[in-house]
Amino acid sequence: MADTLNPPPPAHSLSSLNNASGTSSPPRLSPVLPKLSYSLRDHKKNIALIWTLLALDVAIMPLALFYPLWYATSLEPAYIFAITTGVFGIISGMEWVFRSRQLWKKEDVELIVGAAPHNPFIRLCAMPAPSFILFFGGEILLFSIFSALKIPNPFKISSQPKGAPVRPGTYMVIEDVIAVDTGAGRAYRRAINDRYEASPMFRRMLWQLNMFWAVPALAVGVGVTAVVADDRVPQTIAYGIGWGAPPLWVGIWTLITIQWVQVSLRREKEAWSKEGRV
């Protein structure tokens, strides 16, 4: 009986991840469901800014500038792509400044090689968006494999120390985007860590989201790349597909993910409520 009167152990903070062995503590039983304490409504200004810049960067500006300049002016292709890639660089710079302000880190500048020649490689200039989702899908899938095989982190990844079990890629994405881009900060990093360690349903949801994003991202990236590289597809159409298809897919998958997460979190809360642990 004496044991039942003892208070529950305190929730682990991120500092508990850096123990003497350098490994993360294993998932633990928790007396109550740790709260994430995060609402999209509380960060709607930051979220609106992020998505506006993202939409301008990867879809709206490249397409809105390219087609009028290509069909309605007599500018040479080199000048057209000097304008479109220049604007692309400005918006990317704004995004990097925003993240640098949050992280106090210096970012590198990336240039599109295909826009450098006098006669730009239009198909190559259509590849930034497909390249990104190929990289993203491959990275998420790699995290999935490492997590399934219980391979430890080879170095510090996000808030997880070297030697800790690799967590799903979606965990890292959610943690960094919400903590940094929406300004939720370290408090959210601690909250999502506690939730991940305490809730099997939460861990299962992140694993499912991992595969939901990784496999289609690779499929879309390969498919769009094949269309862009196909000489039977006119260059101007390939350019539109390269810049337009990936953001469209991301938008659809994001809407599905939002609904999926809301339903999963509601079911998780109901399951814990039945045990009186909410």
Short mmCIF file of C-alpha atoms in Angstrom, two decimals:
data_model
loop_
_atom_site.label_atom_id
_atom_site.label_comp_id
_atom_site.label_asym_id
_atom_site.label_seq_id
_atom_site.Cartn_x
_atom_site.Cartn_y
_atom_site.Cartn_z
CA MET A 1 0.00 0.00 0.00
CA ALA A 2 2.85 2.35 0.75
CA ASP A 3 3.94 2.25 -2.86
CA THR A 4 0.55 3.44 -4.09
CA LEU A 5 0.87 6.61 -2.02
CA ASN A 6 4.11 7.66 -3.64
CA PRO A 7 3.75 10.51 -6.16
CA PRO A 8 4.37 9.68 -9.82
CA PRO A 9 7.88 10.28 -11.09
CA PRO A 10 8.43 13.66 -12.75
CA ALA A 11 8.24 13.86 -16.53
CA HIS A 12 11.57 13.52 -18.27
CA SER A 13 13.07 16.65 -19.80
CA LEU A 14 15.38 16.72 -22.77
CA SER A 15 18.31 16.90 -20.40
CA SER A 16 17.52 13.33 -19.34
CA LEU A 17 18.46 12.21 -22.85
CA ASN A 18 22.07 13.06 -22.17
CA ASN A 19 22.83 10.49 -19.52
CA ALA A 20 26.15 8.95 -18.67
CA SER A 21 25.95 6.37 -21.44
CA GLY A 22 24.90 8.97 -24.00
CA THR A 23 21.74 7.06 -24.93
CA SER A 24 18.09 7.97 -24.70
CA SER A 25 15.89 6.48 -22.03
CA PRO A 26 13.55 3.76 -23.39
CA PRO A 27 9.83 4.42 -23.84
CA ARG A 28 8.28 4.49 -20.39
CA LEU A 29 4.88 4.07 -18.80
CA SER A 30 3.38 7.37 -17.73
CA PRO A 31 0.64 7.91 -15.13
CA VAL A 32 -1.03 10.44 -17.45
CA LEU A 33 -0.88 11.29 -21.14
CA PRO A 34 1.77 14.04 -21.54
CA LYS A 35 0.22 17.11 -23.17
CA LEU A 36 1.71 18.65 -26.29
CA SER A 37 0.34 22.08 -25.32
CA TYR A 38 0.34 23.27 -28.90
CA SER A 39 -2.44 24.71 -31.01
CA LEU A 40 -2.24 25.79 -34.64
CA ARG A 41 -4.46 28.76 -33.81
CA ASP A 42 -1.92 30.13 -31.34
CA HIS A 43 0.75 30.26 -34.03
CA LYS A 44 -1.36 31.13 -37.07
CA LYS A 45 0.69 34.23 -37.97
CA ASN A 46 3.95 32.31 -38.15
CA ILE A 47 2.29 29.42 -39.97
CA ALA A 48 0.70 31.81 -42.49
CA LEU A 49 4.07 33.48 -43.09
CA ILE A 50 5.83 30.15 -43.59
CA TRP A 51 3.25 28.75 -46.00
CA THR A 52 2.99 32.02 -47.93
CA LEU A 53 6.75 32.14 -48.47
CA LEU A 54 6.81 28.45 -49.33
CA ALA A 55 4.01 28.77 -51.88
CA LEU A 56 5.62 31.83 -53.46
CA ASP A 57 9.01 30.14 -53.51
CA VAL A 58 8.23 26.72 -54.93
CA ALA A 59 5.21 27.33 -57.15
CA ILE A 60 3.64 30.75 -57.62
CA MET A 61 6.60 32.99 -58.52
CA PRO A 62 8.49 30.58 -60.82
CA LEU A 63 5.35 29.86 -62.84
CA ALA A 64 3.85 33.36 -62.70
CA LEU A 65 7.06 34.89 -64.04
CA PHE A 66 8.17 32.24 -66.53
CA TYR A 67 5.15 31.96 -68.81
CA PRO A 68 4.43 35.71 -69.30
CA LEU A 69 8.12 36.40 -69.91
CA TRP A 70 8.45 33.44 -72.28
CA TYR A 71 5.36 34.05 -74.40
CA ALA A 72 4.69 37.80 -74.06
CA THR A 73 8.20 39.25 -74.37
CA SER A 74 11.13 39.01 -76.75
CA LEU A 75 13.65 38.47 -73.96
CA GLU A 76 16.31 35.86 -74.55
CA PRO A 77 15.99 32.70 -72.42
CA ALA A 78 19.12 33.63 -70.47
CA TYR A 79 17.52 36.87 -69.28
CA ILE A 80 14.21 35.18 -68.51
CA PHE A 81 15.88 32.69 -66.22
CA ALA A 82 18.08 35.37 -64.72
CA ILE A 83 14.85 37.04 -63.58
CA THR A 84 13.04 33.90 -62.40
CA THR A 85 16.01 32.45 -60.53
CA GLY A 86 16.82 35.86 -59.09
CA VAL A 87 13.36 36.13 -57.57
CA PHE A 88 13.66 32.53 -56.39
CA GLY A 89 16.86 33.51 -54.59
CA ILE A 90 15.22 36.53 -52.92
CA ILE A 91 12.37 34.48 -51.46
CA SER A 92 14.74 31.69 -50.42
CA GLY A 93 16.85 34.34 -48.74
CA MET A 94 13.81 35.62 -46.83
CA GLU A 95 13.11 32.09 -45.62
CA TRP A 96 16.71 31.61 -44.55
CA VAL A 97 16.72 34.95 -42.72
CA PHE A 98 13.58 33.90 -40.85
CA ARG A 99 15.04 30.56 -39.82
CA SER A 100 18.41 32.13 -39.00
CA ARG A 101 16.66 34.56 -36.71
CA GLN A 102 15.10 31.59 -34.94
CA LEU A 103 18.20 29.43 -34.81
CA TRP A 104 20.97 32.06 -34.93
CA LYS A 105 22.69 30.08 -37.63
CA LYS A 106 24.36 31.11 -40.84
CA GLU A 107 22.96 29.61 -44.03
CA ASP A 108 24.66 28.93 -47.36
CA VAL A 109 23.49 30.36 -50.67
CA GLU A 110 22.44 27.91 -53.37
CA LEU A 111 22.47 28.71 -57.09
CA ILE A 112 20.71 26.91 -59.94
CA VAL A 113 23.48 25.78 -62.30
CA GLY A 114 21.11 25.35 -65.23
CA ALA A 115 20.38 29.09 -65.37
CA ALA A 116 24.03 30.07 -65.83
CA PRO A 117 24.58 29.36 -69.58
CA HIS A 118 23.51 31.83 -72.27
CA ASN A 119 20.94 29.25 -73.42
CA PRO A 120 19.65 27.91 -70.09
CA PHE A 121 18.82 24.25 -69.64
CA ILE A 122 15.09 24.68 -69.13
CA ARG A 123 14.54 21.09 -68.04
CA LEU A 124 17.28 21.39 -65.43
CA CYS A 125 15.75 24.65 -64.19
CA ALA A 126 12.51 22.70 -63.60
CA MET A 127 14.20 20.29 -61.18
CA PRO A 128 14.50 22.14 -57.81
CA ALA A 129 11.09 21.01 -56.52
CA PRO A 130 11.37 17.37 -57.69
CA SER A 131 14.92 17.23 -56.31
CA PHE A 132 13.73 18.45 -52.94
CA ILE A 133 10.97 15.88 -52.55
CA LEU A 134 13.32 13.10 -53.70
CA PHE A 135 15.77 14.15 -51.01
CA PHE A 136 12.99 14.52 -48.46
CA GLY A 137 11.45 11.13 -49.24
CA GLY A 138 14.82 9.40 -49.22
CA GLU A 139 15.77 10.96 -45.90
CA ILE A 140 12.46 10.02 -44.26
CA LEU A 141 12.72 6.46 -45.60
CA LEU A 142 16.29 6.18 -44.32
CA PHE A 143 15.14 7.28 -40.86
CA SER A 144 12.41 4.63 -41.05
CA ILE A 145 14.92 1.90 -41.81
CA PHE A 146 17.29 3.03 -39.04
CA SER A 147 14.41 3.23 -36.57
CA ALA A 148 13.09 -0.24 -37.49
CA LEU A 149 16.56 -1.74 -37.11
CA LYS A 150 17.07 0.15 -33.83
CA ILE A 151 20.29 1.70 -35.11
CA PRO A 152 21.61 4.41 -32.74
CA ASN A 153 22.16 7.98 -33.89
CA PRO A 154 25.68 8.27 -35.36
CA PHE A 155 25.68 11.91 -34.22
CA LYS A 156 23.32 14.41 -32.58
CA ILE A 157 20.14 14.73 -34.64
CA SER A 158 17.81 17.57 -33.70
CA SER A 159 17.35 17.24 -29.91
CA GLN A 160 18.37 13.57 -29.83
CA PRO A 161 21.96 12.90 -28.72
CA LYS A 162 24.53 10.67 -30.34
CA GLY A 163 23.90 7.04 -29.42
CA ALA A 164 20.17 7.46 -28.81
CA PRO A 165 17.81 5.20 -30.81
CA VAL A 166 16.92 6.79 -34.14
CA ARG A 167 13.38 8.16 -34.15
CA PRO A 168 11.10 8.39 -37.20
CA GLY A 169 11.91 11.16 -39.63
CA THR A 170 8.47 12.66 -39.12
CA TYR A 171 9.35 13.13 -35.45
CA MET A 172 12.36 15.27 -36.41
CA VAL A 173 10.38 17.26 -38.97
CA ILE A 174 7.50 17.98 -36.58
CA GLU A 175 9.85 18.84 -33.73
CA ASP A 176 11.98 21.28 -35.73
CA VAL A 177 9.21 22.92 -37.75
CA ILE A 178 6.99 23.58 -34.73
CA ALA A 179 9.80 24.45 -32.32
CA VAL A 180 11.65 26.72 -34.75
CA ASP A 181 9.38 27.96 -37.52
CA THR A 182 6.26 28.50 -35.43
CA GLY A 183 8.21 29.73 -32.39
CA ALA A 184 7.04 27.06 -29.93
CA GLY A 185 10.62 26.69 -28.70
CA ARG A 186 12.25 24.22 -26.34
CA ALA A 187 9.06 23.72 -24.37
CA TYR A 188 7.57 21.93 -27.36
CA ARG A 189 10.70 19.82 -27.82
CA ARG A 190 10.31 18.62 -24.24
CA ALA A 191 6.57 18.06 -24.68
CA ILE A 192 6.83 15.97 -27.84
CA ASN A 193 9.69 13.96 -26.32
CA ASP A 194 7.57 13.11 -23.27
CA ARG A 195 4.59 12.23 -25.47
CA TYR A 196 6.69 10.01 -27.74
CA GLU A 197 8.20 8.11 -24.82
CA ALA A 198 4.88 7.67 -22.99
CA SER A 199 2.41 6.81 -25.75
CA PRO A 200 2.62 3.72 -28.02
CA MET A 201 -0.26 5.12 -30.09
CA PHE A 202 1.67 8.34 -30.71
CA ARG A 203 4.75 6.38 -31.79
CA ARG A 204 2.65 4.22 -34.13
CA MET A 205 1.06 7.31 -35.70
CA LEU A 206 4.47 8.84 -36.45
CA TRP A 207 5.69 5.58 -37.96
CA GLN A 208 2.63 5.39 -40.22
CA LEU A 209 3.08 9.03 -41.26
CA ASN A 210 6.70 8.24 -42.06
CA MET A 211 5.69 5.71 -44.70
CA PHE A 212 2.74 7.84 -45.85
CA TRP A 213 5.17 10.62 -46.80
CA ALA A 214 8.36 8.74 -47.73
CA VAL A 215 7.10 6.29 -50.35
CA PRO A 216 4.80 8.69 -52.27
CA ALA A 217 7.48 11.42 -52.16
CA LEU A 218 9.93 9.12 -53.91
CA ALA A 219 7.26 8.00 -56.39
CA VAL A 220 6.22 11.58 -57.22
CA GLY A 221 9.83 12.74 -57.43
CA VAL A 222 10.81 9.95 -59.82
CA GLY A 223 7.66 10.40 -61.89
CA VAL A 224 8.04 14.17 -62.25
CA THR A 225 11.74 13.80 -63.04
CA ALA A 226 10.93 11.29 -65.78
CA VAL A 227 8.37 13.65 -67.34
CA VAL A 228 10.70 16.65 -67.15
CA ALA A 229 13.55 14.69 -68.75
CA ASP A 230 11.37 13.23 -71.51
CA ASP A 231 12.22 14.96 -74.80
CA ARG A 232 8.73 14.20 -76.09
CA VAL A 233 7.34 16.67 -73.53
CA PRO A 234 7.81 20.31 -74.64
CA GLN A 235 10.25 22.23 -72.46
CA THR A 236 7.73 24.84 -71.41
CA ILE A 237 5.26 22.17 -70.31
CA ALA A 238 8.01 20.25 -68.51
CA TYR A 239 8.90 23.44 -66.64
CA GLY A 240 5.32 23.84 -65.43
CA ILE A 241 5.10 20.21 -64.36
CA GLY A 242 8.43 20.39 -62.55
CA TRP A 243 7.44 23.42 -60.52
CA GLY A 244 3.71 22.72 -60.23
CA ALA A 245 3.25 19.01 -59.53
CA PRO A 246 5.38 18.63 -56.36
CA PRO A 247 3.77 21.57 -54.47
CA LEU A 248 0.33 20.32 -55.49
CA TRP A 249 1.15 16.87 -54.09
CA VAL A 250 2.58 18.38 -50.89
CA GLY A 251 -0.57 20.47 -50.41
CA ILE A 252 -2.88 17.46 -50.81
CA TRP A 253 -0.76 15.29 -48.51
CA THR A 254 -0.61 18.07 -45.92
CA LEU A 255 -4.40 18.36 -45.79
CA ILE A 256 -4.73 14.58 -45.41
CA THR A 257 -2.05 14.58 -42.70
CA ILE A 258 -3.80 17.29 -40.69
CA GLN A 259 -7.04 15.30 -40.64
CA TRP A 260 -5.16 12.07 -39.92
CA VAL A 261 -3.29 13.56 -36.96
CA GLN A 262 -6.42 15.15 -35.50
CA VAL A 263 -8.30 11.83 -35.64
CA SER A 264 -5.32 9.89 -34.24
CA LEU A 265 -4.79 12.29 -31.34
CA ARG A 266 -8.51 12.17 -30.52
CA ARG A 267 -8.47 8.36 -30.46
CA GLU A 268 -5.31 8.41 -28.37
CA LYS A 269 -6.93 10.71 -25.84
CA GLU A 270 -10.06 8.54 -25.72
CA ALA A 271 -7.97 5.42 -25.11
CA TRP A 272 -6.09 7.06 -22.25
CA SER A 273 -9.33 8.52 -20.87
CA LYS A 274 -10.82 5.04 -20.53
CA GLU A 275 -7.97 4.24 -18.16
CA GLY A 276 -8.41 7.51 -16.29
CA ARG A 277 -4.98 8.76 -17.32
CA VAL A 278 -5.87 12.08 -18.98
#
